[in-house]
């Protein structure tokens, strides 16, 4: 009887003593089964609850990060505008310099909002991807050509390394160009003059694995697990100096995910980093239409659009 009281009080771990095959015994067994089911349900709900708490924490961190990232350039624009209005405008020694700083910070704000919008579009799966067969070698070459002048300025060598057996990939060409340009942009930013960058691809089962390898600064092992998080930067000050907001890799991760692919990184400090991502080599390895629609609904409350609305 004491056990029945515990069950009624919410302790679903308590069990009744089952005595024989009498009706009473059977009833006890039923109650015990029900208690076991309830226990499982409670545990499931607890799991879901802590997942919701985790998402809520991520959302709050995100709002704090965005506010912080917006505040710094805005404060600078405000400060220098006031200084100019207070008289510096007439001072030929400073006025152009201050205007330059204002423009620099305005550009930074523009880039930040652009990246946030891209991330939000990809996360909410609003960016309609059109999957078609593409030559990955062609896409790599195109992206390389775009950054060639920037690399040349830093005396960085660019090479491609394409396995001859690499099949065509099923992808959205625009999205893959965006992935590659983010990775190449990083490789160039974090590689000192005289270094080299190699991009290529090879077959990997039903997928093709693409890589971008640099001979640059490398990333400490303890930073690697968090690298693809929004706003995560190894050296905040240095990244900001280079115009970074720490959104590039999270955009990469989402775009690759939208192709059913995965991202990973290998790196050694002082030796360099290699970023890898996979793309489907056959149409059947692409995300299923229905799966995409369902996951879009499920992830909706963790998206930027929602964050903004609150
Ligand atoms: N190839 C690389 N070598 C060394 N560190 C890297 C490399 N790529 C990325 N990182 C580190 O990972 C961080 C996150 O990269 P991510 O591309 O997300 O941001 P970012 O380049 O700083 O800014 P953004 O891409 O938004 O302009 C960088 O700040 C840098 O510390
Ligand atoms: Mg970047």
mmCIF file of C-alpha atoms and ligand atoms in Angstrom:
data_model
loop_
_atom_site.group_PDB
_atom_site.id
_atom_site.type_symbol
_atom_site.label_atom_id
_atom_site.label_comp_id
_atom_site.label_asym_id
_atom_site.label_seq_id
_atom_site.Cartn_x
_atom_site.Cartn_y
_atom_site.Cartn_z
ATOM 1 C CA UNK A 1 0.000 0.000 0.000
ATOM 2 C CA UNK A 2 2.890 2.314 0.783
ATOM 3 C CA UNK A 3 4.134 1.833 -2.798
ATOM 4 C CA UNK A 4 0.752 2.715 -4.254
ATOM 5 C CA UNK A 5 0.941 5.952 -2.278
ATOM 6 C CA UNK A 6 4.402 6.676 -3.720
ATOM 7 C CA UNK A 7 3.162 6.083 -7.263
ATOM 8 C CA UNK A 8 0.240 8.411 -6.677
ATOM 9 C CA UNK A 9 2.693 10.971 -5.276
ATOM 10 C CA UNK A 10 4.722 10.969 -8.481
ATOM 11 C CA UNK A 11 7.499 8.504 -7.681
ATOM 12 C CA UNK A 12 7.120 6.258 -10.724
ATOM 13 C CA UNK A 13 10.157 4.239 -9.742
ATOM 14 C CA UNK A 14 8.232 2.636 -6.890
ATOM 15 C CA UNK A 15 6.824 -0.818 -7.724
ATOM 16 C CA UNK A 16 4.063 -2.879 -6.146
ATOM 17 C CA UNK A 17 4.909 -6.361 -4.912
ATOM 18 C CA UNK A 18 3.382 -8.771 -7.415
ATOM 19 C CA UNK A 19 1.759 -11.682 -5.620
ATOM 20 C CA UNK A 20 0.767 -14.696 -7.672
ATOM 21 C CA UNK A 21 -1.568 -14.930 -10.621
ATOM 22 C CA UNK A 22 -4.679 -13.735 -8.838
ATOM 23 C CA UNK A 23 -6.614 -10.810 -10.228
ATOM 24 C CA UNK A 24 -4.925 -8.666 -7.658
ATOM 25 C CA UNK A 25 -1.529 -9.863 -8.842
ATOM 26 C CA UNK A 26 -2.429 -9.036 -12.435
ATOM 27 C CA UNK A 27 -3.612 -5.596 -11.451
ATOM 28 C CA UNK A 28 -0.300 -5.030 -9.648
ATOM 29 C CA UNK A 29 1.550 -6.034 -12.793
ATOM 30 C CA UNK A 30 -0.522 -3.605 -14.900
ATOM 31 C CA UNK A 31 0.111 -0.801 -12.456
ATOM 32 C CA UNK A 32 3.835 -1.568 -12.469
ATOM 33 C CA UNK A 33 3.909 -1.500 -16.291
ATOM 34 C CA UNK A 34 2.060 1.809 -16.295
ATOM 35 C CA UNK A 35 4.516 3.168 -13.733
ATOM 36 C CA UNK A 36 7.426 2.083 -15.929
ATOM 37 C CA UNK A 37 5.846 3.816 -18.951
ATOM 38 C CA UNK A 38 5.266 6.977 -16.958
ATOM 39 C CA UNK A 39 8.841 6.876 -15.731
ATOM 40 C CA UNK A 40 10.081 6.727 -19.328
ATOM 41 C CA UNK A 41 7.796 9.599 -20.327
ATOM 42 C CA UNK A 42 9.010 11.724 -17.421
ATOM 43 C CA UNK A 43 12.638 11.051 -18.364
ATOM 44 C CA UNK A 44 11.918 11.940 -21.994
ATOM 45 C CA UNK A 45 10.255 15.200 -20.922
ATOM 46 C CA UNK A 46 13.215 16.026 -18.685
ATOM 47 C CA UNK A 47 15.552 15.496 -21.647
ATOM 48 C CA UNK A 48 13.422 17.723 -23.874
ATOM 49 C CA UNK A 49 13.268 20.337 -21.158
ATOM 50 C CA UNK A 50 17.042 20.527 -20.788
ATOM 51 C CA UNK A 51 17.385 20.689 -24.590
ATOM 52 C CA UNK A 52 14.964 23.647 -24.594
ATOM 53 C CA UNK A 53 16.982 25.284 -21.818
ATOM 54 C CA UNK A 54 20.145 24.780 -23.849
ATOM 55 C CA UNK A 55 18.540 26.361 -26.945
ATOM 56 C CA UNK A 56 17.275 29.248 -24.843
ATOM 57 C CA UNK A 57 20.803 29.823 -23.502
ATOM 58 C CA UNK A 58 22.192 29.792 -27.060
ATOM 59 C CA UNK A 59 19.502 32.272 -28.097
ATOM 60 C CA UNK A 60 20.331 34.622 -25.220
ATOM 61 C CA UNK A 61 24.073 34.394 -25.940
ATOM 62 C CA UNK A 62 23.307 35.154 -29.557
ATOM 63 C CA UNK A 63 21.344 38.312 -28.711
ATOM 64 C CA UNK A 64 24.151 39.449 -26.378
ATOM 65 C CA UNK A 65 26.772 38.779 -29.070
ATOM 66 C CA UNK A 66 24.852 40.595 -31.803
ATOM 67 C CA UNK A 67 24.249 43.599 -29.546
ATOM 68 C CA UNK A 68 27.904 43.721 -28.624
ATOM 69 C CA UNK A 69 29.071 43.424 -32.221
ATOM 70 C CA UNK A 70 26.718 46.219 -33.303
ATOM 71 C CA UNK A 71 27.528 48.481 -30.379
ATOM 72 C CA UNK A 72 31.280 48.760 -30.975
ATOM 73 C CA UNK A 73 31.201 50.188 -34.525
ATOM 74 C CA UNK A 74 28.120 52.294 -33.727
ATOM 75 C CA UNK A 75 29.844 53.873 -30.715
ATOM 76 C CA UNK A 76 32.833 54.668 -32.881
ATOM 77 C CA UNK A 77 30.662 56.281 -35.577
ATOM 78 C CA UNK A 78 28.816 58.334 -32.955
ATOM 79 C CA UNK A 79 32.013 59.396 -31.182
ATOM 80 C CA UNK A 80 33.838 60.549 -34.302
ATOM 81 C CA UNK A 81 30.753 62.273 -35.731
ATOM 82 C CA UNK A 82 30.436 64.282 -32.526
ATOM 83 C CA UNK A 83 34.127 65.138 -32.547
ATOM 84 C CA UNK A 84 33.796 66.394 -36.117
ATOM 85 C CA UNK A 85 30.695 68.441 -35.259
ATOM 86 C CA UNK A 86 32.471 69.867 -32.205
ATOM 87 C CA UNK A 87 35.036 71.491 -34.431
ATOM 88 C CA UNK A 88 37.396 68.847 -35.809
ATOM 89 C CA UNK A 89 35.672 69.225 -39.191
ATOM 90 C CA UNK A 90 37.647 72.435 -39.703
ATOM 91 C CA UNK A 91 40.923 70.789 -38.702
ATOM 92 C CA UNK A 92 42.564 69.552 -41.896
ATOM 93 C CA UNK A 93 44.932 67.373 -39.878
ATOM 94 C CA UNK A 94 42.130 65.206 -38.498
ATOM 95 C CA UNK A 95 38.933 65.579 -40.499
ATOM 96 C CA UNK A 96 39.837 63.141 -43.274
ATOM 97 C CA UNK A 97 41.186 60.585 -40.820
ATOM 98 C CA UNK A 98 38.032 60.695 -38.702
ATOM 99 C CA UNK A 99 35.837 60.409 -41.791
ATOM 100 C CA UNK A 100 37.905 57.380 -42.827
ATOM 101 C CA UNK A 101 37.253 55.721 -39.457
ATOM 102 C CA UNK A 102 33.542 56.449 -39.769
ATOM 103 C CA UNK A 103 33.443 54.894 -43.218
ATOM 104 C CA UNK A 104 35.401 51.854 -42.027
ATOM 105 C CA UNK A 105 32.925 51.238 -39.199
ATOM 106 C CA UNK A 106 29.921 51.797 -41.445
ATOM 107 C CA UNK A 107 31.329 49.144 -43.801
ATOM 108 C CA UNK A 108 31.785 46.827 -40.861
ATOM 109 C CA UNK A 109 28.132 47.275 -39.855
ATOM 110 C CA UNK A 110 27.033 46.616 -43.426
ATOM 111 C CA UNK A 111 29.055 43.395 -43.583
ATOM 112 C CA UNK A 112 27.772 42.242 -40.209
ATOM 113 C CA UNK A 113 24.115 42.752 -41.113
ATOM 114 C CA UNK A 114 24.709 41.079 -44.486
ATOM 115 C CA UNK A 115 26.236 38.006 -42.776
ATOM 116 C CA UNK A 116 23.438 37.878 -40.196
ATOM 117 C CA UNK A 117 20.816 37.941 -42.942
ATOM 118 C CA UNK A 118 22.599 35.185 -44.873
ATOM 119 C CA UNK A 119 22.836 33.034 -41.754
ATOM 120 C CA UNK A 120 19.193 33.616 -40.931
ATOM 121 C CA UNK A 121 18.108 32.729 -44.478
ATOM 122 C CA UNK A 122 20.135 29.518 -44.462
ATOM 123 C CA UNK A 123 19.071 28.504 -40.964
ATOM 124 C CA UNK A 124 15.418 29.003 -41.683
ATOM 125 C CA UNK A 125 15.883 27.164 -44.975
ATOM 126 C CA UNK A 126 14.415 30.192 -46.733
ATOM 127 C CA UNK A 127 17.355 30.266 -49.127
ATOM 128 C CA UNK A 128 15.902 28.000 -51.791
ATOM 129 C CA UNK A 129 18.700 25.749 -52.945
ATOM 130 C CA UNK A 130 18.674 24.363 -56.463
ATOM 131 C CA UNK A 131 20.525 21.084 -56.652
ATOM 132 C CA UNK A 132 22.112 20.256 -59.970
ATOM 133 C CA UNK A 133 25.178 18.287 -61.071
ATOM 134 C CA UNK A 134 28.307 20.458 -61.066
ATOM 135 C CA UNK A 135 32.003 19.940 -61.695
ATOM 136 C CA UNK A 136 33.581 20.553 -58.293
ATOM 137 C CA UNK A 137 36.902 21.236 -60.024
ATOM 138 C CA UNK A 138 35.205 24.035 -61.972
ATOM 139 C CA UNK A 139 33.665 25.538 -58.831
ATOM 140 C CA UNK A 140 37.024 25.415 -57.017
ATOM 141 C CA UNK A 141 38.794 27.100 -59.952
ATOM 142 C CA UNK A 142 36.141 29.854 -60.101
ATOM 143 C CA UNK A 143 36.476 30.591 -56.378
ATOM 144 C CA UNK A 144 40.263 30.526 -56.609
ATOM 145 C CA UNK A 145 40.155 33.058 -59.472
ATOM 146 C CA UNK A 146 38.078 35.429 -57.345
ATOM 147 C CA UNK A 147 40.661 35.562 -54.546
ATOM 148 C CA UNK A 148 43.788 35.379 -56.722
ATOM 149 C CA UNK A 149 44.469 39.158 -56.586
ATOM 150 C CA UNK A 150 44.121 39.230 -52.776
ATOM 151 C CA UNK A 151 46.401 36.221 -52.374
ATOM 152 C CA UNK A 152 48.961 37.733 -54.740
ATOM 153 C CA UNK A 153 49.060 40.887 -52.642
ATOM 154 C CA UNK A 154 50.144 38.772 -49.641
ATOM 155 C CA UNK A 155 52.506 36.633 -51.764
ATOM 156 C CA UNK A 156 50.428 33.530 -51.060
ATOM 157 C CA UNK A 157 50.556 30.706 -53.592
ATOM 158 C CA UNK A 158 47.255 29.112 -54.681
ATOM 159 C CA UNK A 159 47.094 25.552 -55.983
ATOM 160 C CA UNK A 160 44.432 22.983 -56.814
ATOM 161 C CA UNK A 161 44.689 19.266 -56.228
ATOM 162 C CA UNK A 162 41.839 17.389 -57.844
ATOM 163 C CA UNK A 163 41.698 13.585 -57.765
ATOM 164 C CA UNK A 164 41.042 12.486 -61.348
ATOM 165 C CA UNK A 165 38.373 10.015 -60.139
ATOM 166 C CA UNK A 166 36.233 12.766 -58.548
ATOM 167 C CA UNK A 167 32.671 12.567 -59.909
ATOM 168 C CA UNK A 168 30.326 15.509 -60.387
ATOM 169 C CA UNK A 169 28.603 16.741 -57.237
ATOM 170 C CA UNK A 170 24.892 17.428 -56.693
ATOM 171 C CA UNK A 171 24.805 20.901 -55.247
ATOM 172 C CA UNK A 172 23.616 24.484 -55.447
ATOM 173 C CA UNK A 173 26.465 26.161 -57.325
ATOM 174 C CA UNK A 174 25.892 29.527 -55.662
ATOM 175 C CA UNK A 175 25.960 27.991 -52.160
ATOM 176 C CA UNK A 176 29.136 26.008 -52.827
ATOM 177 C CA UNK A 177 30.835 29.137 -54.177
ATOM 178 C CA UNK A 178 29.862 30.864 -50.938
ATOM 179 C CA UNK A 179 31.299 27.977 -48.868
ATOM 180 C CA UNK A 180 34.555 27.987 -50.824
ATOM 181 C CA UNK A 181 34.972 31.753 -50.723
ATOM 182 C CA UNK A 182 34.475 31.773 -46.937
ATOM 183 C CA UNK A 183 37.111 29.061 -46.493
ATOM 184 C CA UNK A 184 39.542 30.688 -48.941
ATOM 185 C CA UNK A 185 38.995 34.082 -47.316
ATOM 186 C CA UNK A 186 39.947 32.592 -43.930
ATOM 187 C CA UNK A 187 42.913 30.699 -45.351
ATOM 188 C CA UNK A 188 44.283 33.927 -46.834
ATOM 189 C CA UNK A 189 43.561 35.992 -43.694
ATOM 190 C CA UNK A 190 45.298 33.547 -41.379
ATOM 191 C CA UNK A 191 48.283 32.673 -43.568
ATOM 192 C CA UNK A 192 51.392 34.852 -43.416
ATOM 193 C CA UNK A 193 53.091 36.153 -46.555
ATOM 194 C CA UNK A 194 54.994 33.535 -48.506
ATOM 195 C CA UNK A 195 52.610 30.736 -47.499
ATOM 196 C CA UNK A 196 50.482 28.509 -49.683
ATOM 197 C CA UNK A 197 46.884 27.389 -50.005
ATOM 198 C CA UNK A 198 45.757 24.188 -51.700
ATOM 199 C CA UNK A 199 42.126 23.416 -52.522
ATOM 200 C CA UNK A 200 40.919 20.153 -53.984
ATOM 201 C CA UNK A 201 38.533 17.222 -53.860
ATOM 202 C CA UNK A 202 38.413 13.433 -53.979
ATOM 203 C CA UNK A 203 35.700 10.758 -53.969
ATOM 204 C CA UNK A 204 34.373 9.574 -50.591
ATOM 205 C CA UNK A 205 31.700 6.882 -51.087
ATOM 206 C CA UNK A 206 28.373 8.452 -52.090
ATOM 207 C CA UNK A 207 29.963 11.840 -51.415
ATOM 208 C CA UNK A 208 32.866 13.930 -52.589
ATOM 209 C CA UNK A 209 35.156 15.434 -49.965
ATOM 210 C CA UNK A 210 36.394 18.943 -50.687
ATOM 211 C CA UNK A 211 39.262 20.517 -48.765
ATOM 212 C CA UNK A 212 41.017 23.853 -48.331
ATOM 213 C CA UNK A 213 44.473 23.531 -46.784
ATOM 214 C CA UNK A 214 46.700 26.389 -45.689
ATOM 215 C CA UNK A 215 50.211 26.693 -44.328
ATOM 216 C CA UNK A 216 49.076 29.390 -41.910
ATOM 217 C CA UNK A 217 48.826 30.138 -38.213
ATOM 218 C CA UNK A 218 46.907 26.993 -37.276
ATOM 219 C CA UNK A 219 44.277 26.717 -34.534
ATOM 220 C CA UNK A 220 44.869 25.526 -30.953
ATOM 221 C CA UNK A 221 43.273 22.129 -30.245
ATOM 222 C CA UNK A 222 41.069 23.544 -27.470
ATOM 223 C CA UNK A 223 39.395 25.965 -29.911
ATOM 224 C CA UNK A 224 38.584 23.380 -32.569
ATOM 225 C CA UNK A 225 35.331 22.004 -31.060
ATOM 226 C CA UNK A 226 33.714 25.462 -30.986
ATOM 227 C CA UNK A 227 35.107 26.828 -34.233
ATOM 228 C CA UNK A 228 31.874 26.527 -36.252
ATOM 229 C CA UNK A 229 29.768 28.351 -33.640
ATOM 230 C CA UNK A 230 28.440 31.785 -34.524
ATOM 231 C CA UNK A 231 30.775 34.595 -33.461
ATOM 232 C CA UNK A 232 33.447 32.184 -32.258
ATOM 233 C CA UNK A 233 36.907 33.568 -32.937
ATOM 234 C CA UNK A 234 40.206 32.265 -31.657
ATOM 235 C CA UNK A 235 41.749 35.699 -31.367
ATOM 236 C CA UNK A 236 38.901 38.218 -31.194
ATOM 237 C CA UNK A 237 41.075 41.287 -31.511
ATOM 238 C CA UNK A 238 43.033 39.949 -34.482
ATOM 239 C CA UNK A 239 39.927 38.698 -36.296
ATOM 240 C CA UNK A 240 38.192 42.058 -35.813
ATOM 241 C CA UNK A 241 41.283 43.842 -37.122
ATOM 242 C CA UNK A 242 40.969 41.726 -40.257
ATOM 243 C CA UNK A 243 37.312 42.732 -40.554
ATOM 244 C CA UNK A 244 35.901 39.415 -39.292
ATOM 245 C CA UNK A 245 32.727 38.886 -37.320
ATOM 246 C CA UNK A 246 33.068 35.166 -36.680
ATOM 247 C CA UNK A 247 30.014 34.254 -38.769
ATOM 248 C CA UNK A 248 31.794 32.837 -41.822
ATOM 249 C CA UNK A 249 32.231 29.290 -40.570
ATOM 250 C CA UNK A 250 28.717 29.028 -39.144
ATOM 251 C CA UNK A 251 27.380 30.009 -42.584
ATOM 252 C CA UNK A 252 29.643 27.328 -44.097
ATOM 253 C CA UNK A 253 28.346 24.717 -41.654
ATOM 254 C CA UNK A 254 24.695 25.470 -42.407
ATOM 255 C CA UNK A 255 25.157 25.550 -46.176
ATOM 256 C CA UNK A 256 26.995 22.213 -46.101
ATOM 257 C CA UNK A 257 24.291 20.774 -43.816
ATOM 258 C CA UNK A 258 21.637 21.872 -46.321
ATOM 259 C CA UNK A 259 23.365 19.512 -48.804
ATOM 260 C CA UNK A 260 23.370 16.623 -46.308
ATOM 261 C CA UNK A 261 27.128 17.072 -46.025
ATOM 262 C CA UNK A 262 29.421 17.402 -43.015
ATOM 263 C CA UNK A 263 32.244 19.774 -42.115
ATOM 264 C CA UNK A 264 35.404 19.127 -40.141
ATOM 265 C CA UNK A 265 38.778 20.696 -39.531
ATOM 266 C CA UNK A 266 42.279 19.478 -38.799
ATOM 267 C CA UNK A 267 44.854 21.917 -37.574
ATOM 268 C CA UNK A 268 48.197 22.299 -35.879
ATOM 269 C CA UNK A 269 49.458 25.563 -34.455
ATOM 270 C CA UNK A 270 52.279 27.026 -36.588
ATOM 271 C CA UNK A 271 51.790 24.369 -39.266
ATOM 272 C CA UNK A 272 48.430 25.215 -40.794
ATOM 273 C CA UNK A 273 44.804 24.127 -41.053
ATOM 274 C CA UNK A 274 42.732 22.003 -43.395
ATOM 275 C CA UNK A 275 38.971 22.468 -43.626
ATOM 276 C CA UNK A 276 36.969 19.608 -45.157
ATOM 277 C CA UNK A 277 33.361 19.374 -46.294
ATOM 278 C CA UNK A 278 31.379 16.764 -48.172
ATOM 279 C CA UNK A 279 28.839 17.090 -50.998
ATOM 280 C CA UNK A 280 26.588 14.380 -52.444
ATOM 281 C CA UNK A 281 27.931 12.590 -55.523
ATOM 282 C CA UNK A 282 24.476 11.238 -56.357
ATOM 283 C CA UNK A 283 21.013 12.757 -56.298
ATOM 284 C CA UNK A 284 19.791 10.113 -53.830
ATOM 285 C CA UNK A 285 22.254 11.370 -51.195
ATOM 286 C CA UNK A 286 20.634 14.832 -51.183
ATOM 287 C CA UNK A 287 18.280 15.801 -48.330
ATOM 288 C CA UNK A 288 14.747 14.520 -48.859
ATOM 289 C CA UNK A 289 12.216 17.249 -49.670
ATOM 290 C CA UNK A 290 9.913 16.256 -46.804
ATOM 291 C CA UNK A 291 12.768 15.926 -44.322
ATOM 292 C CA UNK A 292 13.836 19.475 -45.109
ATOM 293 C CA UNK A 293 10.329 20.845 -44.609
ATOM 294 C CA UNK A 294 9.896 19.087 -41.253
ATOM 295 C CA UNK A 295 13.263 20.117 -39.892
ATOM 296 C CA UNK A 296 12.569 23.694 -40.966
ATOM 297 C CA UNK A 297 9.519 23.696 -38.708
ATOM 298 C CA UNK A 298 11.351 22.040 -35.808
ATOM 299 C CA UNK A 299 14.319 24.388 -35.830
ATOM 300 C CA UNK A 300 12.246 27.486 -36.372
ATOM 301 C CA UNK A 301 12.276 28.725 -32.790
ATOM 302 C CA UNK A 302 16.067 28.706 -32.664
ATOM 303 C CA UNK A 303 16.484 30.997 -35.645
ATOM 304 C CA UNK A 304 17.547 34.594 -35.846
ATOM 305 C CA UNK A 305 14.192 35.764 -37.167
ATOM 306 C CA UNK A 306 12.592 34.583 -33.951
ATOM 307 C CA UNK A 307 15.334 36.082 -31.838
ATOM 308 C CA UNK A 308 14.738 39.460 -33.395
ATOM 309 C CA UNK A 309 11.016 39.326 -32.842
ATOM 310 C CA UNK A 310 11.410 38.841 -29.060
HETATM 311 N N1 LIG B 1 42.357 28.886 -41.969
HETATM 312 C C1 LIG B 1 42.374 29.308 -40.709
HETATM 313 N N2 LIG B 1 43.535 29.384 -39.993
HETATM 314 C C2 LIG B 1 43.547 29.789 -38.712
HETATM 315 N N3 LIG B 1 42.439 30.167 -38.016
HETATM 316 C C3 LIG B 1 41.271 30.117 -38.665
HETATM 317 C C4 LIG B 1 41.158 29.702 -40.020
HETATM 318 N N4 LIG B 1 39.856 29.750 -40.379
HETATM 319 C C5 LIG B 1 39.193 30.184 -39.305
HETATM 320 N N5 LIG B 1 40.019 30.413 -38.266
HETATM 321 C C6 LIG B 1 39.637 30.867 -36.914
HETATM 322 O O1 LIG B 1 38.253 30.610 -36.773
HETATM 323 C C7 LIG B 1 37.566 31.814 -36.437
HETATM 324 C C8 LIG B 1 36.174 31.769 -37.019
HETATM 325 O O2 LIG B 1 36.214 31.855 -38.427
HETATM 326 P P1 LIG B 1 35.023 32.583 -39.192
HETATM 327 O O3 LIG B 1 35.278 32.505 -40.642
HETATM 328 O O4 LIG B 1 33.747 32.033 -38.661
HETATM 329 O O5 LIG B 1 35.136 34.074 -38.661
HETATM 330 P P2 LIG B 1 36.061 35.290 -39.137
HETATM 331 O O6 LIG B 1 36.860 34.897 -40.332
HETATM 332 O O7 LIG B 1 36.784 35.793 -37.939
HETATM 333 O O8 LIG B 1 35.011 36.374 -39.537
HETATM 334 P P3 LIG B 1 34.052 36.398 -40.841
HETATM 335 O O9 LIG B 1 34.245 35.103 -41.583
HETATM 336 O O10 LIG B 1 32.695 36.547 -40.264
HETATM 337 O O11 LIG B 1 34.509 37.587 -41.616
HETATM 338 C C9 LIG B 1 38.447 32.936 -36.944
HETATM 339 O O12 LIG B 1 38.257 34.110 -36.228
HETATM 340 C C10 LIG B 1 39.836 32.358 -36.713
HETATM 341 O O13 LIG B 1 40.210 32.572 -35.370
HETATM 342 MG MG1 LIG B 2 35.840 33.990 -42.041
#
